[in-house]
Amino acid sequence: NFCVGVDCFPALFAWQEGLPGFSGMNLEPSPKGLLADLPGGHHGRQIGPGGGPTVHFPDGNATIARLLVRWLIPDAVPGSSM
């Protein structure tokens, strides 16, 4: 889901996603959507405006940075789409 290895996947997100490894800790179930509006740290998972569909950027916000640089300096980054 985050397009990264286990060494880059935060434990808090793993617990929220229900991944194995937390059952012996007797944690309360995490509330649905606990991390939905958490700024940053989504590692590429953003909620669309008005609660719309989730938008996935596998490289996090680097896509946005490249698009911004391409807009400011057209010859700096090759390509014409995301």
Short mmCIF file of C-alpha atoms in Angstrom, two decimals:
data_model
loop_
_atom_site.label_atom_id
_atom_site.label_comp_id
_atom_site.label_asym_id
_atom_site.label_seq_id
_atom_site.Cartn_x
_atom_site.Cartn_y
_atom_site.Cartn_z
CA ASN A 1 0.00 0.00 0.00
CA PHE A 2 2.86 2.38 0.75
CA CYS A 3 5.18 1.00 -1.97
CA VAL A 4 8.11 0.82 0.47
CA GLY A 5 9.91 -1.95 2.34
CA VAL A 6 9.06 -3.04 5.86
CA ASP A 7 12.00 -1.00 7.17
CA CYS A 8 10.24 2.20 6.01
CA PHE A 9 6.69 1.32 7.09
CA PRO A 10 5.81 3.02 10.41
CA ALA A 11 4.59 0.66 13.15
CA LEU A 12 1.66 2.99 13.87
CA PHE A 13 0.43 2.58 10.30
CA ALA A 14 0.98 -1.20 10.41
CA TRP A 15 -1.16 -1.40 13.57
CA GLN A 16 -3.84 0.79 11.93
CA GLU A 17 -3.85 -1.42 8.83
CA GLY A 18 -4.27 -4.56 10.96
CA LEU A 19 -0.99 -6.13 9.89
CA PRO A 20 0.38 -9.10 11.87
CA GLY A 21 2.68 -8.57 14.83
CA PHE A 22 0.39 -6.66 17.16
CA SER A 23 -1.98 -9.42 18.37
CA GLY A 24 0.11 -10.32 21.44
CA MET A 25 0.21 -6.72 22.64
CA ASN A 26 -3.46 -6.66 23.74
CA LEU A 27 -4.05 -3.30 22.07
CA GLU A 28 -7.55 -1.96 21.64
CA PRO A 29 -8.70 -2.03 18.01
CA SER A 30 -7.77 1.18 16.27
CA PRO A 31 -10.65 3.46 15.30
CA LYS A 32 -11.44 3.42 11.58
CA GLY A 33 -9.87 6.42 9.88
CA LEU A 34 -7.61 7.23 12.83
CA LEU A 35 -4.83 8.46 10.55
CA ALA A 36 -6.98 9.74 7.69
CA ASP A 37 -6.42 13.44 8.32
CA LEU A 38 -2.94 13.23 9.83
CA PRO A 39 -0.77 15.81 8.04
CA GLY A 40 2.38 14.40 6.49
CA GLY A 41 3.58 10.92 7.21
CA HIS A 42 1.13 9.33 4.80
CA HIS A 43 3.99 8.31 2.55
CA GLY A 44 1.92 8.94 -0.54
CA ARG A 45 -1.61 8.26 0.67
CA GLN A 46 -3.72 11.40 0.56
CA ILE A 47 -7.48 11.89 0.92
CA GLY A 48 -9.09 13.75 -1.96
CA PRO A 49 -11.00 17.01 -1.43
CA GLY A 50 -14.41 16.63 0.18
CA GLY A 51 -13.61 13.07 1.30
CA GLY A 52 -13.24 11.91 -2.29
CA PRO A 53 -11.16 8.96 -3.41
CA THR A 54 -7.75 8.28 -1.95
CA VAL A 55 -4.96 9.50 -4.22
CA HIS A 56 -1.79 7.38 -4.26
CA PHE A 57 1.64 8.85 -4.95
CA PRO A 58 4.06 5.91 -4.54
CA ASP A 59 6.99 8.28 -4.04
CA GLY A 60 5.19 10.47 -1.51
CA ASN A 61 5.06 14.15 -2.35
CA ALA A 62 8.10 13.96 -4.65
CA THR A 63 5.63 13.80 -7.55
CA ILE A 64 4.20 17.16 -6.51
CA ALA A 65 7.70 18.64 -6.19
CA ARG A 66 8.65 17.42 -9.69
CA LEU A 67 5.45 18.83 -11.18
CA LEU A 68 6.08 22.17 -9.48
CA VAL A 69 9.70 22.32 -10.70
CA ARG A 70 8.58 21.33 -14.23
CA TRP A 71 6.01 24.13 -14.17
CA LEU A 72 8.56 26.71 -12.93
CA ILE A 73 11.48 25.50 -15.10
CA PRO A 74 10.06 23.50 -18.04
CA ASP A 75 13.42 22.11 -19.23
CA ALA A 76 14.50 20.96 -15.75
CA VAL A 77 12.45 17.73 -15.64
CA PRO A 78 11.58 15.64 -18.71
CA GLY A 79 8.03 14.56 -19.46
CA SER A 80 4.63 16.16 -19.87
CA SER A 81 2.43 14.28 -17.40
CA MET A 82 2.56 12.78 -13.92
#
